Amino acid sequence: MNLISVKDYVKLRKEEIKKEIISLLRKPKLVIIQMNDDVASNSYVKGKLKDAEELGIDASLIKLDESLNEEQLLKIIDEVNNHETVDGLIVQLPLPKHISESKIKESINPKKDVDGFHPLSKFKACTPKGIISYLTYLGFNFVGKNVVIIGRSNIVGRPLAKLLLDLSMNVTVLHSKTSIEDRNFYLKHADLVVLAVGKPYLLTKDVPLKKDAILVDVGISRLDGHLVGDIEPREDVLLQTPVPGGVGLLTRLSLMENVLEAYEDGISC
Ligand code: NAP
């Protein structure tokens, strides 16, 4: 296997994407709608705008007042949905309490839903997509291997489980109702371990794992003023993705790849 770090992999892919975008007839266009002033959201949006600029994607932010009602938000989404030169549209979460998240997700044109949240979206959800692309680049052989995914959310655990099953892995999905004994039993046999929970160092370094296991840490939490993942750093495995500088970068990369794909699909149909 080619054990390149996430940072180096992302840098390499960004160079490839930049070259591809330079050769296009026009810049792919992404619109981000944000209806909150959440500190974390502001920083995610800033990161997305920065990535887009670096790659030559024309990204713009529509920042809305939180007092708007659902109908007004749906009207704005509808306008962007129907705007010919907009390739991708994302609505940054969280939304204010008076807005239905599922209704908003389902209102996005599936052809432009580059977050992959719409049930009919033609794009893969960004975090699972990024993890699989990275593992593929490393030369990880998915077929017949054991993966344990801890966390079953609709944006990470569940879509990742489906994609890995499609790649013929033996998939075990665990959650908050799994006992520690059962969790440790499954982990002992895992070739790939993915944690997407959001609890600092939930998986401590004393838990026995295979020495050639790969650990993918999706979780992001704050502990004593630092960003940390769900997995305590350890050196007795083949590879562990860091936090920060790991899955977050892969998720951001996938979003840009999806925008480019949306542009290419729009041109070809
Ligand atoms: P979520 O919707 O809150 O889901 C958390 C999952 O963890 C649930 O399935 C829950 O089980 C499970 N869980 C909670 N406590 C547990 C425990 N003690 N043992 C085992 N499982 C437990 O979270 P999410 O949206 O998937 O996000 C998870 C984490 O990843 C967060 O820290 C988030 O910030 C981060 N994240 C990072 C990226 C990135 O790009 N790096 C992307 C997305 C999310 P139940 O279903 O039984 O409640």
mmCIF file of C-alpha atoms and ligand atoms in Angstrom:
data_model
loop_
_atom_site.group_PDB
_atom_site.id
_atom_site.type_symbol
_atom_site.label_atom_id
_atom_site.label_comp_id
_atom_site.label_asym_id
_atom_site.label_seq_id
_atom_site.Cartn_x
_atom_site.Cartn_y
_atom_site.Cartn_z
ATOM 1 C CA MET A 1 0.000 0.000 0.000
ATOM 2 C CA ASN A 2 0.982 3.586 -0.660
ATOM 3 C CA LEU A 3 0.687 5.177 2.800
ATOM 4 C CA ILE A 4 0.420 8.835 1.779
ATOM 5 C CA SER A 5 -1.004 11.284 4.358
ATOM 6 C CA VAL A 6 -4.430 12.852 3.879
ATOM 7 C CA LYS A 7 -2.790 16.269 3.497
ATOM 8 C CA ASP A 8 -0.521 15.090 0.663
ATOM 9 C CA TYR A 9 -3.334 13.204 -1.042
ATOM 10 C CA VAL A 10 -5.599 16.274 -0.964
ATOM 11 C CA LYS A 11 -2.803 18.492 -2.297
ATOM 12 C CA LEU A 12 -2.231 16.117 -5.181
ATOM 13 C CA ARG A 13 -5.931 15.833 -6.079
ATOM 14 C CA LYS A 14 -6.323 19.617 -5.885
ATOM 15 C CA GLU A 15 -3.555 20.056 -8.463
ATOM 16 C CA GLU A 16 -5.361 17.631 -10.797
ATOM 17 C CA ILE A 17 -8.713 19.396 -10.321
ATOM 18 C CA LYS A 18 -7.170 22.836 -10.903
ATOM 19 C CA LYS A 19 -5.732 21.678 -14.233
ATOM 20 C CA GLU A 20 -9.069 20.210 -15.267
ATOM 21 C CA ILE A 21 -10.957 23.400 -14.403
ATOM 22 C CA ILE A 22 -8.563 25.648 -16.340
ATOM 23 C CA SER A 23 -9.468 23.752 -19.509
ATOM 24 C CA LEU A 24 -13.245 24.230 -19.131
ATOM 25 C CA LEU A 25 -15.397 26.641 -21.149
ATOM 26 C CA ARG A 26 -16.514 28.460 -18.016
ATOM 27 C CA LYS A 27 -15.886 28.184 -14.269
ATOM 28 C CA PRO A 28 -18.141 25.709 -12.427
ATOM 29 C CA LYS A 29 -20.475 27.620 -10.113
ATOM 30 C CA LEU A 30 -21.376 26.784 -6.512
ATOM 31 C CA VAL A 31 -23.928 28.651 -4.393
ATOM 32 C CA ILE A 32 -23.895 28.314 -0.616
ATOM 33 C CA ILE A 33 -26.993 29.385 1.315
ATOM 34 C CA GLN A 34 -26.362 30.030 5.003
ATOM 35 C CA MET A 35 -29.143 30.921 7.424
ATOM 36 C CA ASN A 36 -27.301 31.086 10.735
ATOM 37 C CA ASP A 37 -24.436 32.962 12.311
ATOM 38 C CA ASP A 38 -22.984 29.924 14.027
ATOM 39 C CA VAL A 39 -19.217 30.151 14.692
ATOM 40 C CA ALA A 40 -18.518 26.603 13.419
ATOM 41 C CA SER A 41 -20.705 27.128 10.322
ATOM 42 C CA ASN A 42 -18.974 30.423 9.526
ATOM 43 C CA SER A 43 -15.648 28.645 9.629
ATOM 44 C CA TYR A 44 -16.873 25.716 7.436
ATOM 45 C CA VAL A 45 -18.290 28.165 4.884
ATOM 46 C CA LYS A 46 -15.048 30.136 4.882
ATOM 47 C CA GLY A 47 -13.143 26.898 4.199
ATOM 48 C CA LYS A 48 -15.440 25.981 1.298
ATOM 49 C CA LEU A 49 -15.128 29.445 -0.277
ATOM 50 C CA LYS A 50 -11.349 29.273 0.090
ATOM 51 C CA ASP A 51 -11.134 25.810 -1.527
ATOM 52 C CA ALA A 52 -13.341 26.967 -4.389
ATOM 53 C CA GLU A 53 -11.225 30.039 -5.033
ATOM 54 C CA GLU A 54 -8.027 27.984 -4.974
ATOM 55 C CA LEU A 55 -9.421 25.528 -7.548
ATOM 56 C CA GLY A 56 -11.001 28.086 -9.900
ATOM 57 C CA ILE A 57 -14.605 27.355 -8.908
ATOM 58 C CA ASP A 58 -16.867 30.398 -8.817
ATOM 59 C CA ALA A 59 -18.497 30.175 -5.381
ATOM 60 C CA SER A 60 -20.847 32.655 -3.803
ATOM 61 C CA LEU A 61 -22.486 32.894 -0.419
ATOM 62 C CA ILE A 62 -26.100 33.940 0.153
ATOM 63 C CA LYS A 63 -26.221 34.726 3.864
ATOM 64 C CA LEU A 64 -29.803 35.051 5.080
ATOM 65 C CA ASP A 65 -31.343 36.551 8.150
ATOM 66 C CA GLU A 66 -32.505 33.898 10.628
ATOM 67 C CA SER A 67 -35.910 35.584 10.886
ATOM 68 C CA LEU A 68 -36.915 34.603 7.326
ATOM 69 C CA ASN A 69 -39.697 32.027 7.178
ATOM 70 C CA GLU A 70 -39.642 28.629 5.436
ATOM 71 C CA GLU A 71 -41.593 29.856 2.438
ATOM 72 C CA GLN A 72 -39.116 32.682 1.827
ATOM 73 C CA LEU A 73 -36.185 30.271 2.063
ATOM 74 C CA LEU A 74 -37.869 27.806 -0.309
ATOM 75 C CA LYS A 75 -38.409 30.630 -2.810
ATOM 76 C CA ILE A 76 -34.698 31.528 -2.775
ATOM 77 C CA ILE A 77 -33.732 27.849 -3.185
ATOM 78 C CA ASP A 78 -36.164 27.580 -6.089
ATOM 79 C CA GLU A 79 -34.530 30.546 -7.838
ATOM 80 C CA VAL A 80 -31.061 29.011 -7.469
ATOM 81 C CA ASN A 81 -32.401 25.593 -8.532
ATOM 82 C CA ASN A 82 -33.583 27.145 -11.769
ATOM 83 C CA HIS A 83 -30.581 29.346 -12.417
ATOM 84 C CA GLU A 84 -28.978 27.928 -15.572
ATOM 85 C CA THR A 85 -25.350 28.633 -14.761
ATOM 86 C CA VAL A 86 -25.417 27.409 -11.149
ATOM 87 C CA ASP A 87 -24.011 23.871 -11.068
ATOM 88 C CA GLY A 88 -24.095 23.126 -7.348
ATOM 89 C CA LEU A 89 -26.178 24.332 -4.400
ATOM 90 C CA ILE A 90 -25.683 23.615 -0.721
ATOM 91 C CA VAL A 91 -27.582 24.812 2.318
ATOM 92 C CA GLN A 92 -25.239 25.104 5.275
ATOM 93 C CA LEU A 93 -26.591 23.503 8.440
ATOM 94 C CA PRO A 94 -27.829 24.094 11.074
ATOM 95 C CA LEU A 95 -31.048 25.830 10.110
ATOM 96 C CA PRO A 96 -33.130 27.865 12.584
ATOM 97 C CA LYS A 97 -35.637 25.783 14.612
ATOM 98 C CA HIS A 98 -38.696 27.090 12.725
ATOM 99 C CA ILE A 99 -37.398 25.632 9.426
ATOM 100 C CA SER A 100 -37.830 21.941 8.561
ATOM 101 C CA GLU A 101 -34.380 20.520 7.698
ATOM 102 C CA SER A 102 -35.807 17.559 5.779
ATOM 103 C CA LYS A 103 -38.128 19.806 3.737
ATOM 104 C CA ILE A 104 -35.209 22.060 2.794
ATOM 105 C CA LYS A 105 -32.930 19.144 1.899
ATOM 106 C CA GLU A 106 -35.627 17.696 -0.330
ATOM 107 C CA SER A 107 -36.265 21.040 -2.048
ATOM 108 C CA ILE A 108 -32.783 21.153 -3.578
ATOM 109 C CA ASN A 109 -32.652 20.097 -7.237
ATOM 110 C CA PRO A 110 -31.074 16.572 -7.052
ATOM 111 C CA LYS A 111 -28.909 17.464 -10.071
ATOM 112 C CA LYS A 112 -27.383 20.352 -8.075
ATOM 113 C CA ASP A 113 -27.333 18.692 -4.646
ATOM 114 C CA VAL A 114 -23.547 18.460 -4.365
ATOM 115 C CA ASP A 115 -23.747 17.672 -0.627
ATOM 116 C CA GLY A 116 -25.510 14.449 -1.617
ATOM 117 C CA PHE A 117 -28.226 14.949 1.025
ATOM 118 C CA HIS A 118 -31.320 14.658 -1.223
ATOM 119 C CA PRO A 119 -32.681 11.082 -1.349
ATOM 120 C CA LEU A 120 -32.517 11.277 -5.158
ATOM 121 C CA SER A 121 -29.231 13.165 -5.353
ATOM 122 C CA LYS A 122 -26.926 11.844 -8.018
ATOM 123 C CA PHE A 123 -23.910 12.711 -5.850
ATOM 124 C CA LYS A 124 -22.319 10.669 -3.113
ATOM 125 C CA ALA A 125 -22.388 12.220 0.379
ATOM 126 C CA CYS A 126 -19.103 14.115 0.755
ATOM 127 C CA THR A 127 -17.598 12.498 3.871
ATOM 128 C CA PRO A 128 -18.136 8.847 2.808
ATOM 129 C CA LYS A 129 -17.001 9.692 -0.729
ATOM 130 C CA GLY A 130 -13.814 11.348 0.543
ATOM 131 C CA ILE A 131 -12.960 8.427 2.830
ATOM 132 C CA ILE A 132 -13.438 5.867 0.052
ATOM 133 C CA SER A 133 -11.465 7.888 -2.520
ATOM 134 C CA TYR A 134 -8.563 8.204 -0.086
ATOM 135 C CA LEU A 135 -8.556 4.499 0.829
ATOM 136 C CA THR A 136 -8.723 3.612 -2.862
ATOM 137 C CA TYR A 137 -5.718 5.835 -3.555
ATOM 138 C CA LEU A 138 -3.806 4.111 -0.725
ATOM 139 C CA GLY A 139 -4.437 0.812 -2.512
ATOM 140 C CA PHE A 140 -6.677 -0.595 0.237
ATOM 141 C CA ASN A 141 -8.289 -3.813 -0.931
ATOM 142 C CA PHE A 142 -11.934 -3.589 0.171
ATOM 143 C CA VAL A 143 -13.197 -6.969 -1.012
ATOM 144 C CA GLY A 144 -13.989 -9.432 1.793
ATOM 145 C CA LYS A 145 -12.347 -7.251 4.490
ATOM 146 C CA ASN A 146 -14.008 -6.387 7.820
ATOM 147 C CA VAL A 147 -15.061 -2.820 8.544
ATOM 148 C CA VAL A 148 -16.501 -1.592 11.831
ATOM 149 C CA ILE A 149 -18.299 1.747 11.594
ATOM 150 C CA ILE A 150 -19.242 3.386 14.891
ATOM 151 C CA GLY A 151 -22.046 5.917 14.380
ATOM 152 C CA ARG A 152 -25.134 5.529 12.189
ATOM 153 C CA SER A 153 -26.032 9.083 11.159
ATOM 154 C CA ASN A 154 -27.645 9.819 7.809
ATOM 155 C CA ILE A 155 -24.683 11.907 6.661
ATOM 156 C CA VAL A 156 -21.797 9.603 7.609
ATOM 157 C CA GLY A 157 -22.378 6.147 9.152
ATOM 158 C CA ARG A 158 -25.305 4.936 7.054
ATOM 159 C CA PRO A 159 -24.226 6.140 3.585
ATOM 160 C CA LEU A 160 -20.672 4.914 4.261
ATOM 161 C CA ALA A 161 -21.978 1.478 5.293
ATOM 162 C CA LYS A 162 -23.915 1.187 2.038
ATOM 163 C CA LEU A 163 -20.991 2.265 -0.140
ATOM 164 C CA LEU A 164 -18.595 -0.145 1.610
ATOM 165 C CA LEU A 165 -21.101 -2.984 1.294
ATOM 166 C CA ASP A 166 -21.310 -2.191 -2.416
ATOM 167 C CA LEU A 167 -17.518 -2.642 -2.441
ATOM 168 C CA SER A 168 -18.028 -6.142 -0.940
ATOM 169 C CA MET A 169 -16.731 -5.408 2.555
ATOM 170 C CA ASN A 170 -18.134 -7.240 5.599
ATOM 171 C CA VAL A 171 -19.848 -4.283 7.263
ATOM 172 C CA THR A 172 -20.673 -3.949 10.977
ATOM 173 C CA VAL A 173 -22.379 -0.748 12.138
ATOM 174 C CA LEU A 174 -22.368 0.025 15.884
ATOM 175 C CA HIS A 175 -24.070 2.813 17.835
ATOM 176 C CA SER A 176 -24.906 4.170 21.263
ATOM 177 C CA LYS A 177 -26.836 1.037 22.234
ATOM 178 C CA THR A 178 -23.891 -1.303 21.551
ATOM 179 C CA SER A 179 -22.245 -2.644 24.734
ATOM 180 C CA ILE A 180 -18.521 -2.005 25.232
ATOM 181 C CA GLU A 181 -17.907 -5.777 25.289
ATOM 182 C CA ASP A 182 -19.603 -6.288 21.929
ATOM 183 C CA ARG A 183 -17.879 -3.222 20.468
ATOM 184 C CA ASN A 184 -14.455 -4.523 21.499
ATOM 185 C CA PHE A 185 -15.302 -7.995 20.166
ATOM 186 C CA TYR A 186 -16.053 -6.612 16.677
ATOM 187 C CA LEU A 187 -13.100 -4.213 16.747
ATOM 188 C CA LYS A 188 -10.632 -7.041 17.371
ATOM 189 C CA HIS A 189 -11.398 -8.440 13.893
ATOM 190 C CA ALA A 190 -11.574 -5.151 11.991
ATOM 191 C CA ASP A 191 -9.285 -4.320 9.056
ATOM 192 C CA LEU A 192 -10.867 -0.875 8.824
ATOM 193 C CA VAL A 193 -12.357 1.108 11.719
ATOM 194 C CA VAL A 194 -14.346 4.310 11.190
ATOM 195 C CA LEU A 195 -15.581 6.418 14.080
ATOM 196 C CA ALA A 196 -18.224 9.080 13.424
ATOM 197 C CA VAL A 197 -19.605 9.839 16.857
ATOM 198 C CA GLY A 198 -18.375 13.223 18.141
ATOM 199 C CA LYS A 199 -17.095 12.091 21.576
ATOM 200 C CA PRO A 200 -13.464 12.977 22.346
ATOM 201 C CA TYR A 201 -11.240 9.882 22.376
ATOM 202 C CA LEU A 202 -14.190 7.505 22.713
ATOM 203 C CA LEU A 203 -11.922 4.759 21.406
ATOM 204 C CA THR A 204 -9.022 4.666 23.843
ATOM 205 C CA LYS A 205 -5.613 3.360 22.809
ATOM 206 C CA ASP A 206 -5.781 0.339 25.118
ATOM 207 C CA VAL A 207 -8.536 -1.330 23.035
ATOM 208 C CA PRO A 208 -6.955 -4.277 21.146
ATOM 209 C CA LEU A 209 -6.935 -3.859 17.359
ATOM 210 C CA LYS A 210 -5.258 -5.679 14.460
ATOM 211 C CA LYS A 211 -1.757 -4.338 13.856
ATOM 212 C CA ASP A 212 -2.496 -3.757 10.184
ATOM 213 C CA ALA A 213 -5.811 -1.984 10.907
ATOM 214 C CA ILE A 214 -6.588 1.377 9.321
ATOM 215 C CA LEU A 215 -8.357 3.895 11.581
ATOM 216 C CA VAL A 216 -10.445 6.669 10.063
ATOM 217 C CA ASP A 217 -11.463 9.344 12.538
ATOM 218 C CA VAL A 218 -14.454 11.437 11.441
ATOM 219 C CA GLY A 219 -15.329 12.938 14.828
ATOM 220 C CA ILE A 220 -14.459 16.510 15.703
ATOM 221 C CA SER A 221 -14.793 17.792 19.254
ATOM 222 C CA ARG A 222 -13.163 20.415 21.393
ATOM 223 C CA LEU A 223 -11.144 19.233 24.392
ATOM 224 C CA ASP A 224 -9.218 21.680 26.589
ATOM 225 C CA GLY A 225 -9.327 24.261 23.812
ATOM 226 C CA HIS A 226 -8.038 21.865 21.101
ATOM 227 C CA LEU A 227 -9.793 20.044 18.263
ATOM 228 C CA VAL A 228 -9.668 16.290 18.811
ATOM 229 C CA GLY A 229 -11.183 13.230 17.204
ATOM 230 C CA ASP A 230 -13.071 10.167 18.449
ATOM 231 C CA ILE A 231 -9.926 8.005 18.502
ATOM 232 C CA GLU A 232 -7.049 8.454 20.892
ATOM 233 C CA PRO A 233 -3.805 8.717 18.892
ATOM 234 C CA ARG A 234 -1.964 5.381 18.755
ATOM 235 C CA GLU A 235 1.024 3.933 16.958
ATOM 236 C CA ASP A 236 0.274 0.195 16.993
ATOM 237 C CA VAL A 237 -1.815 0.200 13.778
ATOM 238 C CA LEU A 238 -1.005 0.644 10.102
ATOM 239 C CA LEU A 239 -2.539 4.113 9.722
ATOM 240 C CA GLN A 240 -4.704 6.573 11.638
ATOM 241 C CA THR A 241 -6.145 9.739 10.100
ATOM 242 C CA PRO A 242 -5.407 12.807 12.257
ATOM 243 C CA VAL A 243 -7.813 15.413 13.633
ATOM 244 C CA PRO A 244 -7.534 18.136 12.490
ATOM 245 C CA GLY A 245 -6.017 17.623 9.024
ATOM 246 C CA GLY A 246 -7.801 14.358 8.221
ATOM 247 C CA VAL A 247 -11.366 13.539 7.198
ATOM 248 C CA GLY A 248 -12.379 17.225 7.250
ATOM 249 C CA LEU A 249 -10.021 17.862 4.322
ATOM 250 C CA LEU A 250 -11.388 14.820 2.457
ATOM 251 C CA THR A 251 -14.967 16.052 2.917
ATOM 252 C CA ARG A 252 -14.071 19.473 1.556
ATOM 253 C CA LEU A 253 -12.293 17.911 -1.402
ATOM 254 C CA SER A 254 -15.317 15.735 -2.242
ATOM 255 C CA LEU A 255 -17.553 18.792 -2.302
ATOM 256 C CA MET A 256 -15.327 20.418 -4.926
ATOM 257 C CA GLU A 257 -15.224 17.152 -6.927
ATOM 258 C CA ASN A 258 -19.022 17.005 -6.841
ATOM 259 C CA VAL A 259 -19.294 20.606 -8.130
ATOM 260 C CA LEU A 260 -17.012 19.747 -11.033
ATOM 261 C CA GLU A 261 -19.041 16.608 -11.737
ATOM 262 C CA ALA A 262 -22.271 18.657 -11.665
ATOM 263 C CA TYR A 263 -20.766 21.073 -14.205
ATOM 264 C CA GLU A 264 -19.670 18.218 -16.468
ATOM 265 C CA ASP A 265 -23.110 16.580 -16.304
ATOM 266 C CA GLY A 266 -24.816 19.883 -17.102
ATOM 267 C CA ILE A 267 -22.632 20.370 -20.176
ATOM 268 C CA SER A 268 -23.159 16.844 -21.431
ATOM 269 C CA CYS A 269 -26.979 16.764 -21.168
HETATM 270 P P1 NAP B 1 -24.640 12.309 14.850
HETATM 271 O O1 NAP B 1 -25.732 12.505 13.869
HETATM 272 O O2 NAP B 1 -24.704 13.003 16.172
HETATM 273 O O3 NAP B 1 -24.474 10.755 15.113
HETATM 274 C C1 NAP B 1 -23.628 10.252 16.098
HETATM 275 C C2 NAP B 1 -23.686 8.750 16.102
HETATM 276 O O4 NAP B 1 -22.830 8.278 17.136
HETATM 277 C C3 NAP B 1 -25.074 8.180 16.392
HETATM 278 O O5 NAP B 1 -25.354 7.125 15.498
HETATM 279 C C4 NAP B 1 -24.971 7.661 17.824
HETATM 280 O O6 NAP B 1 -25.730 6.506 18.076
HETATM 281 C C5 NAP B 1 -23.513 7.293 17.893
HETATM 282 N N1 NAP B 1 -23.039 7.309 19.276
HETATM 283 C C6 NAP B 1 -23.210 8.249 20.231
HETATM 284 N N2 NAP B 1 -22.601 7.888 21.370
HETATM 285 C C7 NAP B 1 -22.024 6.690 21.145
HETATM 286 C C8 NAP B 1 -21.261 5.804 21.928
HETATM 287 N N3 NAP B 1 -20.963 6.087 23.203
HETATM 288 N N4 NAP B 1 -20.830 4.657 21.347
HETATM 289 C C9 NAP B 1 -21.120 4.375 20.076
HETATM 290 N N5 NAP B 1 -21.844 5.173 19.263
HETATM 291 C C10 NAP B 1 -22.303 6.317 19.804
HETATM 292 O O7 NAP B 1 -23.240 12.695 14.271
HETATM 293 P P2 NAP B 1 -22.643 12.921 12.765
HETATM 294 O O8 NAP B 1 -23.353 14.056 12.126
HETATM 295 O O9 NAP B 1 -22.502 11.629 12.049
HETATM 296 O O10 NAP B 1 -21.179 13.414 13.199
HETATM 297 C C11 NAP B 1 -20.354 12.639 14.013
HETATM 298 C C12 NAP B 1 -19.067 13.387 14.301
HETATM 299 O O11 NAP B 1 -18.371 13.565 13.081
HETATM 300 C C13 NAP B 1 -19.243 14.805 14.867
HETATM 301 O O12 NAP B 1 -18.157 15.098 15.701
HETATM 302 C C14 NAP B 1 -19.189 15.686 13.632
HETATM 303 O O13 NAP B 1 -18.751 16.999 13.939
HETATM 304 C C15 NAP B 1 -18.161 14.946 12.831
HETATM 305 N N6 NAP B 1 -18.242 15.142 11.381
HETATM 306 C C16 NAP B 1 -17.083 15.441 10.762
HETATM 307 C C17 NAP B 1 -17.066 15.565 9.387
HETATM 308 C C18 NAP B 1 -15.779 15.872 8.720
HETATM 309 O O14 NAP B 1 -15.796 16.237 7.558
HETATM 310 N N7 NAP B 1 -14.655 15.684 9.396
HETATM 311 C C19 NAP B 1 -18.236 15.390 8.643
HETATM 312 C C20 NAP B 1 -19.401 15.062 9.316
HETATM 313 C C21 NAP B 1 -19.396 14.925 10.700
HETATM 314 P P3 NAP B 1 -27.361 6.485 18.060
HETATM 315 O O15 NAP B 1 -27.745 6.463 16.634
HETATM 316 O O16 NAP B 1 -27.693 5.243 18.796
HETATM 317 O O17 NAP B 1 -27.789 7.745 18.770
#
